Amino acid sequence: MSDLHATAGRQATPEPPAAGNSHVTTAAVSIRNLSKSFDDVEVLRDVNLEVKQGDVVTILGSSGSGKSTLLRCINWLEQPERGTIHIAGERIGMNADGRPMSVKALARVRARTGMVFQSFNLWPHLNVLHNVTEAPIHVLGQPRQEAEARARELLDKVGMSHKQDAYPNTLSGGQKQRVAIARALAMQPEVMLFDEPTSALDPELVGEVLGVIKALSAEGYTMVIVTHEMAFSRAVSDQVVFLEKGLIIEQADPETFFTRPRTERVQRFLERHQ
Amino acid sequence: MNASAWHMLLEGAWTTLWISGVSIAMGVTAGLILALIRLARVPVIDQLLVLYISLARATPLVTLALFIFLSAPTFGLQLDRNVAGILALTLNTTAFNAEIWRSAFRNFSREQREAAMATGMTPWITFRRIMLPQMVITSLPGLINEMSFLIKGSPAIAVIGIVDLTRVTNRISAVTYEPLPPILVACVLYMAIIGGLVWAQRVAERRANRLAV
Amino acid sequence: MSNWQILWQARDQFWSGFLSTMTIFGCAISAAFVIGCVLLYLLEGSRPRLAVPLRVFIDGMRMLPFLILAYLLYYGLPSFGIRLDAWWSGVGALAVYHGCYIAEIFRGSRLTFPPGQIEAAQAHGFTRSKMFLRLILPQIVMQTRPLLGNQLIYALKDTAFLVIITVQELTAAANSLSGTYFIPTEAFIVVIGFYWAVSIVMEVIVKQCGRFGSRRGFDNV
């Protein structure tokens, strides 16, 4: 994992927003007026969020606040009822005319995001290396050799190159999650989405995964992270978003959020979690 | 038993093996196709398939073989015995295989499919690269078990005059007037074939368990 | 006269074929059930030296096609001076063959039988056979009823093999009718309908037993 910092250095270079068209922005992720319900329960209510390139945004909130749903809307694993989401300026899920995208077009936009799941979701029939190369070869059409060379680099980055021939069922939770991170990185996504990446891990394994994510943030990756780890959120974020019953009730830089929260709700939340 | 009796027995075993083998190959493939069609839930076709599967599971192979072989000419089709036999075995095993495949589909982890879609795989690539390879591994024990059942049911094709491993014992004893030895040898040959499949099924089960993360 | 009318006039033949199949099935499956229970009891361990040969016998039967066993009884036994007619060979082969399958189903369920119950029974002074009959067997039968239901359907289908050793049953009836009047399609559709109906009735009965079983709490032990 040592070369993580050696290769660090890519700086976030936000470009000025394109004039005229309000939907085309250079934000890595731009969420406008997003609403979503399951049956009759509103899980997201008119959510707006901009994630600038190179930024790390952590989403906090108690369980059931809608934070995982928000993350899963970004790559259209959940379909919102209202609102728009743009990934690096490109709308996901719907065409400009408001009709659902074709499965191919949707897959192409999804390929610009990378997702890391709470339960890892590695593919058990493929070994570690092939878990990482599967999508670059069969989605991006990369030549196998190139994909494998890049996969080895990424596995090295997450400290898993010694396990490249192992199958997922022989790995620990922390190792699985690090492979899952390499798998998502292999697609060279515009934004990495982390859905509670350490919640399914034994406490002693949490550190190795958070360490990898921290190193990625130092390299300038754009990331949206749903998490329960407060100290981690504070250390890694450029922006902290607090979700409550589907509403963003507080959004601030980590310093302000953790030391001078505006709402009583967040104060109570922080007291309980520190 | 003399040399020619042994020769006939082996020929009978070969007939059993190749007719079963062809039926297995066709039945496994057709079962997969039917399972896929049933997943699409096309209104009328779905009910027809349910009816077919229910009928095929209840119909004895002997009855099915006779039905196909005897009634084909009334539709103006002259079926070769072997073709009729293969058709009967295939129609029977396809119904069971379709259910095996379908349960593999329905039990496939939603999360793994999501992980595939999140990397930008289309549903077709997800099916071909992520789902199918795993479904083959998880279905294989069930499919091999069904192959054993097919071999055990294969003597049914004797009823339409195919000289398989069971029927050949009649032919031999008609000459030797000693029915017991050829039947016993046939038993041993069947045990070897099905024993091999049982062994393969255990290996497949071990592989399938390894897939469970 | 349409083909269906011919069949209607020959309905007695179908009916007697159907009754014959059901008689064979009923006798064979009752005997198979008893054989399955006896094999399970013998595997309980009161006679340890029997266990291995019995297991070999059960596994051996499960690796044979049913018809070859019927051949063995019908064509093979006369070599030992035992001459069974086609009907008895057929019923005997069905009973032994499916008895072994039922024994294997029971054995699988016996492996997961809670040992605490047996200890409790021993503590109450049950004899081995009383414990088996009153405690183990009823629970195992109730627990394995879906598998037993499947086995019933297999046994029903295997009765059709007996046409090959000249037993007069349902498929034989269709075969002879289709030969006499040359109406194979209709004759076999009727016969397949019979098999189908019986299978469905058996499935319904097994499901009803399931309701009874879960009411009595057999599923939660």
XYZ file of C-alpha atoms in Angstrom:
708
model
C 0.000 0.000 0.000
C 3.072 2.198 0.337
C 3.072 3.505 -3.224
C -0.366 5.019 -2.723
C 1.099 8.273 -1.549
C 3.900 8.127 -4.027
C 1.466 8.239 -6.914
C -0.692 10.830 -5.220
C -0.723 14.292 -6.585
C -3.596 14.610 -9.026
C -5.269 17.849 -8.047
C -8.899 18.680 -8.408
C -9.182 21.196 -11.204
C -12.751 22.388 -11.421
C -13.552 24.050 -14.699
C -15.956 26.975 -14.996
C -19.556 25.901 -15.639
C -20.641 26.008 -19.240
C -22.701 29.085 -19.879
C -26.330 28.939 -20.917
C -27.296 25.341 -20.204
C -28.091 24.866 -16.555
C -27.942 21.075 -16.784
C -24.496 20.820 -18.253
C -22.037 21.377 -15.466
C -18.564 20.138 -14.820
C -19.610 18.751 -11.463
C -18.770 15.059 -11.202
C -22.242 14.467 -9.851
C -25.111 16.882 -9.965
C -28.385 15.954 -8.298
C -31.432 18.194 -8.781
C -34.811 17.984 -7.037
C -34.557 14.261 -6.441
C -37.588 12.513 -4.930
C -38.169 8.830 -4.397
C -40.723 6.778 -2.500
C -41.080 3.097 -1.715
C -44.784 2.328 -1.813
C -46.210 5.283 0.122
C -43.129 6.156 2.127
C -41.108 9.084 0.837
C -37.441 8.152 1.238
C -35.951 11.130 -0.621
C -37.573 14.548 -0.702
C -36.367 17.142 -3.156
C -32.676 16.443 -2.659
C -30.109 18.733 -4.318
C -26.405 17.954 -4.238
C -23.352 18.923 -6.259
C -20.155 16.933 -6.048
C -17.225 18.775 -7.600
C -14.494 16.873 -9.356
C -11.912 15.709 -6.858
C -14.207 16.241 -3.902
C -15.001 13.708 -1.245
C -18.538 13.929 0.060
C -19.647 11.782 2.977
C -23.315 11.242 3.630
C -24.289 10.719 7.254
C -27.611 10.006 8.872
C -29.331 7.394 10.988
C -30.516 4.185 9.355
C -33.630 4.702 7.311
C -32.717 8.297 6.581
C -32.474 7.511 2.846
C -28.712 7.821 2.486
C -28.171 4.461 0.809
C -31.119 5.107 -1.484
C -29.617 8.440 -2.480
C -26.321 6.754 -3.336
C -28.065 3.987 -5.285
C -30.007 6.581 -7.270
C -26.756 8.095 -8.504
C -26.022 5.024 -10.648
C -29.702 4.285 -11.190
C -29.830 1.047 -9.191
C -32.888 2.758 -7.739
C -35.087 4.809 -10.004
C -36.256 8.113 -8.537
C -39.729 9.411 -9.384
C -38.687 13.010 -9.872
C -35.512 14.968 -10.393
C -32.403 14.626 -12.482
C -28.939 13.230 -11.956
C -25.952 14.081 -14.133
C -22.670 12.215 -14.076
C -19.946 14.533 -15.367
C -22.537 16.437 -17.343
C -24.302 13.404 -18.749
C -27.807 12.634 -17.582
C -28.375 9.115 -16.207
C -31.548 7.065 -16.449
C -33.662 9.332 -18.615
C -33.253 10.770 -22.071
C -33.697 14.474 -22.641
C -37.285 13.833 -23.739
C -38.078 12.322 -20.329
C -38.282 8.745 -21.498
C -36.228 5.971 -19.876
C -32.825 5.371 -21.421
C -32.185 2.210 -23.394
C -30.407 -0.472 -21.389
C -27.269 0.041 -23.453
C -27.164 3.788 -22.929
C -27.834 3.320 -19.229
C -25.018 0.777 -18.958
C -22.663 3.207 -20.704
C -23.382 5.990 -18.201
C -23.191 3.576 -15.303
C -19.731 2.586 -16.491
C -18.641 6.126 -15.606
C -19.399 5.454 -11.935
C -17.807 2.864 -9.700
C -19.641 1.356 -6.777
C -18.448 -0.404 -3.646
C -21.145 -2.281 -1.753
C -21.622 -3.007 1.904
C -21.651 -6.745 1.202
C -18.719 -6.632 -1.281
C -20.647 -8.540 -3.974
C -17.552 -9.994 -5.572
C -18.321 -12.555 -8.257
C -17.546 -15.904 -6.656
C -16.857 -17.791 -9.902
C -13.960 -15.496 -10.822
C -10.634 -15.169 -9.075
C -9.434 -11.829 -7.729
C -7.653 -10.745 -10.911
C -10.592 -11.668 -13.128
C -13.045 -9.920 -10.836
C -11.085 -6.763 -11.584
C -10.602 -7.339 -15.329
C -14.108 -8.627 -16.122
C -15.798 -5.276 -16.716
C -12.853 -3.494 -18.438
C -12.611 -6.364 -20.928
C -16.306 -6.981 -21.525
C -17.689 -3.479 -21.075
C -14.889 -1.199 -22.196
C -13.456 -3.705 -24.649
C -9.920 -3.381 -23.335
C -7.436 -5.997 -24.570
C -6.923 -8.683 -21.927
C -3.217 -7.959 -21.464
C -3.763 -4.272 -20.932
C -6.652 -4.894 -18.553
C -4.606 -7.378 -16.553
C -1.607 -5.076 -16.308
C -3.833 -2.290 -15.054
C -5.631 -4.678 -12.670
C -2.296 -5.728 -11.158
C -1.414 -2.088 -10.583
C -4.725 -1.501 -8.852
C -4.467 -4.639 -6.763
C -1.034 -3.464 -5.734
C -2.528 -0.114 -4.810
C -5.061 -1.751 -2.480
C -2.472 -4.172 -1.150
C -4.015 -7.284 -2.677
C -1.607 -8.204 -5.462
C -0.405 -11.266 -3.535
C -3.938 -12.696 -3.736
C -4.617 -12.188 -7.414
C -5.184 -15.904 -8.090
C -7.313 -16.504 -4.990
C -11.062 -16.970 -5.161
C -13.321 -14.647 -3.161
C -14.498 -17.292 -0.690
C -10.947 -17.655 0.630
C -10.596 -13.956 1.503
C -11.411 -12.064 4.682
C -14.060 -9.358 4.616
C -11.468 -6.599 4.528
C -9.613 -8.280 1.679
C -12.837 -8.746 -0.274
C -13.690 -5.093 0.128
C -10.252 -4.001 -1.038
C -10.648 -6.160 -4.158
C -14.103 -4.661 -4.676
C -12.510 -1.200 -4.565
C -9.939 -2.230 -7.165
C -12.733 -3.659 -9.300
C -14.582 -0.335 -9.232
C -11.402 1.660 -9.899
C -10.586 -0.464 -12.929
C -13.349 1.242 -14.876
C -11.627 4.620 -14.361
C -14.877 6.091 -13.106
C -15.658 9.797 -12.826
C -16.958 9.152 -9.330
C -16.620 6.357 -6.796
C -19.716 5.504 -4.756
C -19.219 3.768 -1.424
C -22.303 2.260 0.242
C -21.346 1.713 3.900
C -18.119 -0.003 2.858
C -17.102 -1.042 6.378
C -20.463 -1.886 7.962
C -20.197 -5.610 7.249
C -16.625 -5.885 8.504
C -15.293 -7.155 11.804
C -14.018 -4.158 13.791
C -10.354 -5.122 13.398
C -10.697 -5.134 9.599
C -12.296 -1.704 9.262
C -8.987 0.128 9.367
C -7.431 -1.516 6.309
C -10.397 -0.553 4.136
C -10.664 3.001 5.442
C -6.907 3.325 4.880
C -7.311 2.509 1.204
C -10.186 4.982 0.798
C -8.181 7.705 2.544
C -5.277 7.110 0.193
C -7.604 7.391 -2.787
C -8.876 10.733 -1.544
C -5.298 11.939 -1.341
C -4.904 10.972 -4.983
C -7.758 13.255 -5.923
C -10.473 10.705 -6.694
C -14.025 12.018 -6.586
C -15.967 10.000 -4.037
C -19.388 9.883 -2.456
C -19.348 7.819 0.714
C -22.214 6.671 2.891
C -20.724 5.761 6.242
C -21.153 5.511 9.993
C -17.490 6.194 10.745
C -17.423 9.725 12.143
C -13.686 10.139 12.616
C -13.124 8.867 9.089
C -15.747 11.220 7.669
C -14.135 14.136 9.411
C -10.656 13.231 8.203
C -11.454 12.525 4.590
C -14.355 14.778 3.567
C -14.469 18.034 1.685
C -18.172 18.170 2.336
C -20.428 16.434 4.842
C -24.109 15.943 4.114
C -26.587 14.981 6.812
C -29.765 13.273 5.728
C -32.869 12.948 7.890
C -36.112 11.395 6.670
C -35.104 11.964 3.082
C -34.178 15.619 3.509
C -30.716 17.148 3.534
C -30.934 19.037 6.809
C -27.309 20.032 7.036
C -24.460 20.345 4.573
C -21.094 21.821 5.488
C -17.347 21.370 5.439
C -16.231 18.794 8.038
C -14.737 21.356 10.423
C -18.005 23.278 10.685
C -20.165 20.181 10.664
C -18.392 18.388 13.470
C -17.591 21.386 15.677
C -20.429 23.859 15.090
C -23.496 21.994 13.804
C -26.421 24.299 13.142
C -29.280 21.984 13.992
C -30.106 20.333 17.243
C -30.743 17.069 15.376
C -27.149 16.890 14.186
C -25.845 17.851 17.617
C -27.705 14.942 19.170
C -26.510 12.612 16.401
C -22.890 13.620 16.929
C -23.179 13.214 20.695
C -24.473 9.689 20.274
C -21.727 8.740 17.829
C -18.670 10.138 19.533
C -21.909 -66.621 -21.919
C -19.837 -66.735 -25.073
C -17.985 -64.016 -26.901
C -20.926 -63.079 -29.082
C -23.109 -62.616 -25.983
C -20.549 -60.228 -24.517
C -20.367 -58.436 -27.806
C -24.148 -58.012 -27.879
C -24.187 -56.745 -24.304
C -21.597 -54.124 -25.050
C -23.530 -53.096 -28.128
C -26.652 -52.762 -25.983
C -24.724 -50.642 -23.503
C -23.499 -48.438 -26.324
C -27.072 -47.986 -27.604
C -28.211 -46.980 -24.115
C -25.293 -44.587 -23.789
C -25.552 -42.779 -27.084
C -29.313 -42.422 -27.078
C -29.220 -41.176 -23.478
C -26.285 -38.893 -24.256
C -28.047 -37.219 -27.162
C -31.220 -36.836 -25.099
C -29.281 -35.368 -22.176
C -27.521 -32.814 -24.376
C -30.773 -31.746 -26.005
C -32.719 -31.846 -22.739
C -30.248 -29.688 -20.831
C -30.213 -27.058 -23.586
C -33.958 -27.110 -24.164
C -34.534 -26.910 -20.414
C -32.431 -23.759 -20.238
C -34.330 -22.196 -23.130
C -37.686 -23.070 -21.553
C -36.562 -21.648 -18.210
C -35.589 -18.401 -19.936
C -38.917 -18.235 -21.747
C -40.770 -18.852 -18.497
C -38.844 -16.040 -16.839
C -40.169 -13.666 -19.485
C -43.722 -14.584 -18.380
C -45.311 -14.298 -21.810
C -49.029 -14.746 -21.014
C -50.344 -17.710 -23.042
C -46.967 -19.356 -23.618
C -46.277 -19.411 -19.898
C -49.476 -21.357 -19.148
C -48.723 -23.770 -21.979
C -45.259 -24.430 -20.584
C -46.644 -25.015 -17.103
C -49.066 -27.517 -18.622
C -46.276 -29.222 -20.580
C -44.020 -29.501 -17.535
C -46.809 -30.877 -15.380
C -47.807 -33.430 -18.057
C -44.255 -34.472 -18.822
C -43.514 -35.090 -15.165
C -46.597 -37.286 -14.768
C -46.301 -39.315 -17.986
C -44.414 -42.622 -17.779
C -41.582 -42.855 -20.279
C -42.878 -46.140 -21.643
C -46.243 -44.573 -22.370
C -44.637 -41.508 -23.907
C -42.339 -43.570 -26.132
C -45.245 -45.699 -27.373
C -47.374 -42.601 -27.892
C -44.760 -40.881 -30.023
C -43.753 -43.940 -31.997
C -47.278 -45.182 -32.715
C -49.086 -41.923 -33.296
C -46.479 -40.223 -35.492
C -47.549 -42.230 -38.584
C -51.153 -41.047 -38.158
C -49.789 -37.530 -38.691
C -47.966 -38.710 -41.781
C -44.577 -38.857 -40.059
C -42.484 -41.971 -40.335
C -40.248 -41.785 -37.293
C -37.181 -43.913 -36.979
C -37.237 -45.928 -33.711
C -34.134 -44.205 -32.441
C -35.526 -40.770 -33.208
C -38.775 -41.612 -31.408
C -36.819 -42.918 -28.432
C -34.616 -39.832 -28.252
C -37.675 -37.613 -28.591
C -39.438 -39.361 -25.716
C -36.418 -39.174 -23.413
C -35.775 -35.545 -24.352
C -39.385 -34.432 -23.840
C -39.300 -36.061 -20.427
C -35.945 -34.790 -19.172
C -36.441 -31.267 -20.551
C -39.330 -30.696 -18.157
C -37.209 -31.599 -15.137
C -34.181 -29.650 -16.372
C -36.311 -26.560 -16.981
C -37.290 -26.576 -13.311
C -33.663 -27.000 -12.212
C -32.522 -24.063 -14.350
C -35.442 -21.923 -13.274
C -34.696 -22.365 -9.608
C -31.045 -21.438 -10.266
C -32.278 -18.216 -11.871
C -34.662 -17.376 -9.111
C -32.093 -17.991 -6.426
C -29.434 -15.914 -8.136
C -28.217 -13.146 -5.856
C -29.710 -9.761 -6.653
C -26.662 -8.078 -5.161
C -24.279 -9.744 -7.560
C -26.417 -8.662 -10.451
C -26.381 -5.121 -9.087
C -22.604 -5.235 -8.814
C -22.466 -6.205 -12.481
C -24.829 -3.454 -13.568
C -22.937 -0.919 -11.463
C -19.806 -1.618 -13.514
C -21.786 -0.802 -16.643
C -22.570 -4.294 -17.864
C -25.708 -4.548 -19.959
C -28.269 -7.175 -18.909
C -27.033 -9.456 -21.689
C -23.369 -9.228 -20.657
C -24.437 -9.671 -17.028
C -26.318 -12.825 -17.976
C -23.557 -14.254 -20.136
C -20.522 -13.390 -18.007
C -21.823 -13.301 -14.428
C -25.057 -15.277 -14.145
C -24.732 -18.169 -16.575
C -21.304 -19.413 -15.421
C -22.515 -19.480 -11.832
C -25.856 -21.018 -12.729
C -24.052 -23.814 -14.541
C -22.033 -24.549 -11.423
C -24.992 -24.399 -9.034
C -27.325 -26.368 -11.333
C -24.828 -29.052 -12.243
C -25.499 -31.366 -9.273
C -29.222 -31.278 -10.021
C -28.647 -31.732 -13.741
C -26.365 -34.733 -13.169
C -28.926 -36.227 -10.800
C -31.498 -35.866 -13.560
C -29.062 -37.576 -15.960
C -29.009 -40.590 -13.610
C -32.796 -40.631 -13.684
C -32.751 -40.507 -17.457
C -30.405 -43.516 -17.679
C -32.591 -45.361 -15.187
C -35.619 -44.551 -17.338
C -33.922 -45.358 -20.636
C -34.982 -49.044 -20.779
C -38.418 -47.636 -21.622
C -37.271 -47.269 -25.218
C -37.114 -51.069 -25.436
C -40.891 -50.965 -25.770
C -40.619 -49.529 -29.268
C -38.090 -52.148 -30.293
C -34.773 -50.487 -29.598
C -32.295 -53.084 -28.376
C -30.782 -51.308 -25.421
C -28.794 -52.728 -22.524
C -31.931 -54.158 -20.897
C -33.588 -55.542 -24.005
C -30.410 -57.185 -25.260
C -30.579 -59.623 -22.340
C -33.743 -61.083 -23.909
C -31.965 -61.501 -27.193
C -29.068 -63.301 -25.574
C -31.180 -65.623 -23.461
C -33.285 -66.484 -26.504
C -30.144 -68.159 -27.806
C -28.484 -69.401 -24.616
C -31.613 -70.253 -22.584
C -29.778 -68.836 -19.599
C -31.375 -65.489 -18.795
C -29.644 -64.851 -15.492
C -26.008 -64.209 -16.538
C -26.705 -61.494 -19.127
C -29.135 -59.743 -16.764
C -26.529 -59.749 -14.008
C -23.874 -58.366 -16.347
C -26.322 -55.692 -17.487
C -26.887 -54.811 -13.816
C -23.159 -54.384 -13.315
C -22.869 -52.194 -16.423
C -25.764 -50.000 -15.306
C -24.186 -49.672 -11.882
C -20.922 -48.610 -13.466
C -22.635 -45.942 -15.594
C -24.853 -44.567 -12.832
C -22.116 -44.950 -10.226
C -19.955 -42.737 -12.428
C -22.695 -40.144 -12.543
C -23.179 -40.283 -8.771
C -19.463 -39.681 -8.351
C -19.591 -36.770 -10.798
C -22.524 -35.357 -8.867
C -20.510 -35.385 -5.623
C -17.641 -33.571 -7.311
C -20.098 -31.035 -8.742
C -21.662 -30.536 -5.325
C -18.288 -29.795 -3.807
C -17.603 -27.231 -6.527
C -21.019 -25.666 -6.056
C -20.480 -25.344 -2.316
C -17.206 -23.586 -2.935
C -19.144 -20.938 -4.841
C -21.178 -20.020 -1.792
C -19.306 -17.039 -0.393
C -67.856 -43.329 -36.159
C -65.253 -40.964 -34.836
C -62.158 -42.209 -33.111
C -63.377 -40.855 -29.816
C -66.598 -42.812 -30.125
C -64.618 -45.991 -30.682
C -62.682 -45.237 -27.528
C -65.869 -44.640 -25.602
C -67.146 -48.045 -26.635
C -63.907 -49.565 -25.449
C -64.101 -47.747 -22.108
C -64.293 -51.004 -20.168
C -60.834 -51.922 -21.362
C -59.423 -48.573 -20.209
C -61.196 -48.894 -16.923
C -59.917 -52.380 -16.219
C -56.416 -51.263 -17.235
C -56.687 -48.319 -14.888
C -57.915 -50.516 -12.020
C -55.108 -52.955 -12.689
C -52.498 -50.177 -12.594
C -53.982 -48.784 -9.399
C -54.053 -52.239 -7.787
C -50.416 -52.840 -8.690
C -49.503 -49.369 -7.513
C -51.436 -49.674 -4.257
C -50.029 -53.088 -3.346
C -46.478 -52.183 -4.375
C -46.323 -48.844 -2.641
C -47.778 -50.215 0.617
C -45.196 -52.986 0.604
C -42.470 -50.479 -0.329
C -43.435 -48.296 2.605
C -43.193 -51.251 4.985
C -39.850 -52.264 3.456
C -38.595 -48.702 3.861
C -39.617 -48.662 7.531
C -38.063 -52.062 8.214
C -34.802 -51.058 6.504
C -34.707 -47.869 8.544
C -35.243 -49.862 11.733
C -32.507 -52.314 10.796
C -30.172 -49.381 10.169
C -30.933 -48.040 13.649
C -28.048 -50.062 14.970
C -29.560 -52.965 16.879
C -27.693 -55.284 14.508
C -24.451 -53.481 13.661
C -23.178 -56.178 11.321
C -26.215 -55.696 9.072
C -25.624 -52.001 8.542
C -22.941 -52.187 5.846
C -24.576 -54.883 3.686
C -27.884 -53.053 3.943
C -26.343 -49.776 2.848
C -24.669 -51.528 -0.085
C -27.983 -53.138 -1.010
C -29.896 -49.830 -0.856
C -27.270 -47.909 -2.815
C -27.028 -50.752 -5.339
C -30.763 -50.667 -5.985
C -30.612 -46.909 -6.470
C -28.032 -47.403 -9.202
C -30.243 -49.763 -11.215
C -33.048 -49.030 -13.650
C -36.325 -50.367 -12.346
C -36.932 -52.531 -15.403
C -33.718 -54.524 -14.985
C -34.850 -55.465 -11.472
C -38.203 -56.587 -12.870
C -36.257 -58.626 -15.442
C -34.201 -60.146 -12.672
C -37.335 -61.304 -10.854
C -39.301 -62.366 -13.922
C -36.616 -63.905 -16.119
C -33.811 -64.487 -13.640
C -35.458 -66.096 -10.622
C -36.588 -69.220 -12.488
C -32.895 -70.143 -12.687
C -33.150 -70.676 -8.930
C -36.368 -72.639 -9.294
C -38.533 -69.727 -8.143
C -41.175 -69.004 -10.736
C -43.196 -65.816 -10.240
C -45.795 -64.769 -12.760
C -45.530 -61.369 -14.438
C -47.869 -59.655 -11.981
C -46.068 -60.845 -8.856
C -42.648 -60.128 -10.361
C -43.799 -56.629 -11.191
C -45.293 -55.883 -7.792
C -42.342 -57.477 -6.037
C -39.803 -55.496 -8.058
C -41.692 -52.240 -7.489
C -41.926 -52.908 -3.757
C -38.250 -53.744 -3.287
C -37.018 -50.983 -5.608
C -39.078 -48.174 -4.166
C -38.682 -49.584 -0.664
C -34.965 -48.897 -1.006
C -35.579 -45.333 -2.208
C -37.967 -44.741 0.689
C -35.404 -46.166 3.105
C -32.823 -43.735 1.745
C -35.254 -40.813 2.129
C -35.906 -41.874 5.727
C -32.202 -42.326 6.416
C -31.452 -38.782 5.244
C -34.057 -37.406 7.611
C -32.930 -39.697 10.454
C -29.451 -38.132 10.295
C -30.877 -34.787 11.403
C -33.226 -36.213 14.028
C -32.709 -34.308 17.300
C -30.722 -36.582 19.645
C -32.235 -34.850 22.665
C -35.609 -36.471 21.950
C -34.045 -39.913 21.927
C -32.269 -39.278 25.194
C -35.549 -38.087 26.672
C -37.279 -41.269 25.496
C -34.503 -43.444 26.891
C -34.763 -41.593 30.170
C -38.461 -42.454 30.238
C -37.641 -46.125 29.790
C -38.802 -46.626 26.210
C -37.572 -49.831 24.569
C -35.728 -49.498 21.298
C -38.631 -50.764 19.179
C -41.263 -48.745 21.045
C -39.174 -45.631 20.656
C -38.773 -46.290 16.939
C -42.471 -46.913 16.330
C -43.927 -44.231 18.577
C -41.367 -41.488 18.344
C -38.900 -41.659 15.468
C -40.948 -43.132 12.627
C -44.003 -40.841 12.809
C -41.876 -37.726 12.846
C -39.639 -38.892 10.033
C -42.606 -39.847 7.872
C -44.224 -36.462 8.421
C -41.008 -34.614 7.776
C -40.205 -36.410 4.538
C -43.713 -36.265 3.085
C -42.824 -34.030 0.095
C -40.071 -36.465 -0.904
C -42.381 -39.412 -0.300
C -44.944 -37.716 -2.520
C -42.368 -37.474 -5.314
C -41.477 -41.115 -4.811
C -45.157 -42.060 -5.146
C -45.248 -40.373 -8.538
C -42.056 -42.158 -9.625
C -43.565 -45.454 -8.508
C -46.756 -44.769 -10.425
C -44.755 -44.044 -13.560
C -42.649 -47.164 -13.072
C -45.786 -49.332 -13.190
C -45.887 -48.611 -16.922
C -42.610 -50.521 -17.380
C -44.503 -53.680 -16.525
C -46.112 -53.689 -19.958
C -42.712 -54.869 -21.169
C -42.929 -58.017 -19.040
C -46.537 -58.518 -20.288
C -48.483 -57.298 -17.265
C -51.951 -56.148 -18.326
C -52.169 -52.599 -17.057
C -53.102 -49.138 -18.278
C -50.376 -48.618 -20.874
C -50.907 -52.178 -22.111
C -54.588 -51.353 -22.581
C -53.750 -48.318 -24.683
C -51.241 -50.349 -26.663
C -53.677 -53.132 -27.467
C -56.518 -50.714 -28.293
C -54.345 -48.683 -30.591
C -53.327 -51.917 -32.284
C -56.890 -53.179 -32.664
C -58.496 -49.997 -33.981
C -55.423 -48.104 -35.171
C -56.208 -45.002 -33.116
C -52.936 -44.612 -31.173
C -53.091 -40.844 -30.673
C -56.467 -40.811 -28.976
C -55.833 -43.982 -26.980
C -52.595 -42.677 -25.525
C -53.966 -39.206 -24.832
C -56.647 -40.813 -22.672
C -54.108 -42.952 -20.848
C -51.706 -40.061 -20.262
C -54.705 -38.159 -18.898
C -55.265 -40.958 -16.386
C -51.644 -40.846 -15.176
C -51.752 -37.078 -14.994
C -54.970 -37.062 -12.974
C -53.629 -39.594 -10.477
C -50.387 -37.584 -10.069
C -52.338 -34.410 -9.405
C -54.582 -36.132 -6.888
C -51.507 -37.482 -5.102
C -49.909 -34.039 -5.035
C -53.064 -32.566 -3.530
C -53.192 -35.300 -0.886
C -49.543 -34.709 0.050
C -50.230 -31.003 0.373
C -53.259 -31.676 2.580
C -51.110 -33.910 4.791
C -48.723 -30.978 4.968
C -51.448 -28.763 6.402
C -52.314 -31.409 8.937
C -48.638 -31.836 9.744
C -47.944 -28.181 10.372
C -51.068 -27.924 12.527
C -49.709 -30.706 14.664
C -46.388 -28.874 14.805
C -44.386 -31.536 12.993
C -42.473 -28.934 11.049
C -41.124 -27.018 14.010
C -39.421 -29.758 15.973
